[in-house]
Amino acid sequence: QFRNLTKTKGGFPNDNSLLKLLFMGIQNASKKWTMPVRNWSLTISQLSIYFEGRLDKTLNL
């Protein structure tokens, strides 16, 4: 889906404008998301190790 967002644009004036476009694309895709994420518990445990202490407050670990 990111390819569809960026292929019609000729160029971006700066990196921030590209990031904003991709962020909006993620927001639109998340509204249509219906499938559960595979191995989500494994992903969360690995992220909590990598970002030690930062996810604990958010995810109530």
PDB file of C-alpha atoms in Angstrom:
ATOM      1  CA  GLN A   1       0.000   0.000   0.000  1.00  0.00           C
ATOM      2  CA  PHE A   2       2.909   2.350   0.566  1.00  0.00           C
ATOM      3  CA  ARG A   3       3.902   1.901  -3.041  1.00  0.00           C
ATOM      4  CA  ASN A   4       0.465   3.089  -4.149  1.00  0.00           C
ATOM      5  CA  LEU A   5       0.808   6.169  -1.957  1.00  0.00           C
ATOM      6  CA  THR A   6       4.203   7.236  -3.245  1.00  0.00           C
ATOM      7  CA  LYS A   7       4.204   6.219  -6.926  1.00  0.00           C
ATOM      8  CA  THR A   8       1.833   8.977  -8.038  1.00  0.00           C
ATOM      9  CA  LYS A   9       3.855  11.707  -6.340  1.00  0.00           C
ATOM     10  CA  GLY A  10       6.650  13.287  -8.336  1.00  0.00           C
ATOM     11  CA  GLY A  11       8.801  14.168  -5.373  1.00  0.00           C
ATOM     12  CA  PHE A  12       8.751  15.376  -1.833  1.00  0.00           C
ATOM     13  CA  PRO A  13      10.090  18.754  -0.720  1.00  0.00           C
ATOM     14  CA  ASN A  14      11.563  17.237   2.439  1.00  0.00           C
ATOM     15  CA  ASP A  15      11.698  14.025   4.449  1.00  0.00           C
ATOM     16  CA  ASN A  16       9.031  15.217   6.844  1.00  0.00           C
ATOM     17  CA  SER A  17       6.403  15.436   4.098  1.00  0.00           C
ATOM     18  CA  LEU A  18       7.104  11.821   3.100  1.00  0.00           C
ATOM     19  CA  LEU A  19       6.815  10.709   6.728  1.00  0.00           C
ATOM     20  CA  LYS A  20       3.486  12.514   7.070  1.00  0.00           C
ATOM     21  CA  LEU A  21       2.148  10.805   3.947  1.00  0.00           C
ATOM     22  CA  LEU A  22       3.243   7.377   5.180  1.00  0.00           C
ATOM     23  CA  PHE A  23       1.765   8.060   8.621  1.00  0.00           C
ATOM     24  CA  MET A  24      -1.594   8.884   7.065  1.00  0.00           C
ATOM     25  CA  GLY A  25      -1.345   5.706   4.981  1.00  0.00           C
ATOM     26  CA  ILE A  26      -0.784   3.671   8.138  1.00  0.00           C
ATOM     27  CA  GLN A  27      -3.789   5.335   9.765  1.00  0.00           C
ATOM     28  CA  ASN A  28      -6.015   4.453   6.790  1.00  0.00           C
ATOM     29  CA  ALA A  29      -4.727   0.870   6.645  1.00  0.00           C
ATOM     30  CA  SER A  30      -5.278   0.344  10.370  1.00  0.00           C
ATOM     31  CA  LYS A  31      -8.961   1.240   9.983  1.00  0.00           C
ATOM     32  CA  LYS A  32      -9.350  -1.590   7.451  1.00  0.00           C
ATOM     33  CA  TRP A  33      -7.299  -4.116   9.460  1.00  0.00           C
ATOM     34  CA  THR A  34      -9.321  -7.212  10.371  1.00  0.00           C
ATOM     35  CA  MET A  35      -6.783 -10.003  10.860  1.00  0.00           C
ATOM     36  CA  PRO A  36      -5.016 -10.572  14.184  1.00  0.00           C
ATOM     37  CA  VAL A  37      -1.254 -10.110  14.170  1.00  0.00           C
ATOM     38  CA  ARG A  38       0.648 -13.397  14.138  1.00  0.00           C
ATOM     39  CA  ASN A  39       2.979 -14.056  17.086  1.00  0.00           C
ATOM     40  CA  TRP A  40       1.968 -10.807  18.755  1.00  0.00           C
ATOM     41  CA  SER A  41       2.938 -12.028  22.238  1.00  0.00           C
ATOM     42  CA  LEU A  42       6.416 -12.942  20.980  1.00  0.00           C
ATOM     43  CA  THR A  43       6.740  -9.542  19.313  1.00  0.00           C
ATOM     44  CA  ILE A  44       5.680  -7.699  22.463  1.00  0.00           C
ATOM     45  CA  SER A  45       8.108  -9.670  24.618  1.00  0.00           C
ATOM     46  CA  GLN A  46      11.003  -8.934  22.252  1.00  0.00           C
ATOM     47  CA  LEU A  47      10.113  -5.243  22.082  1.00  0.00           C
ATOM     48  CA  SER A  48       9.898  -5.035  25.870  1.00  0.00           C
ATOM     49  CA  ILE A  49      13.425  -6.457  26.104  1.00  0.00           C
ATOM     50  CA  TYR A  50      14.770  -4.127  23.434  1.00  0.00           C
ATOM     51  CA  PHE A  51      13.020  -1.018  24.786  1.00  0.00           C
ATOM     52  CA  GLU A  52      13.525  -1.889  28.429  1.00  0.00           C
ATOM     53  CA  GLY A  53      11.159   0.006  30.713  1.00  0.00           C
ATOM     54  CA  ARG A  54       9.525   2.076  27.970  1.00  0.00           C
ATOM     55  CA  LEU A  55       6.654  -0.289  27.115  1.00  0.00           C
ATOM     56  CA  ASP A  56       5.834  -1.326  30.667  1.00  0.00           C
ATOM     57  CA  LYS A  57       3.671   1.717  31.387  1.00  0.00           C
ATOM     58  CA  THR A  58       1.867   1.576  28.047  1.00  0.00           C
ATOM     59  CA  LEU A  59       1.118  -2.142  27.947  1.00  0.00           C
ATOM     60  CA  ASN A  60       0.740  -2.793  31.687  1.00  0.00           C
ATOM     61  CA  LEU A  61       3.474  -5.444  31.697  1.00  0.00           C
TER      62      LEU A  61
END
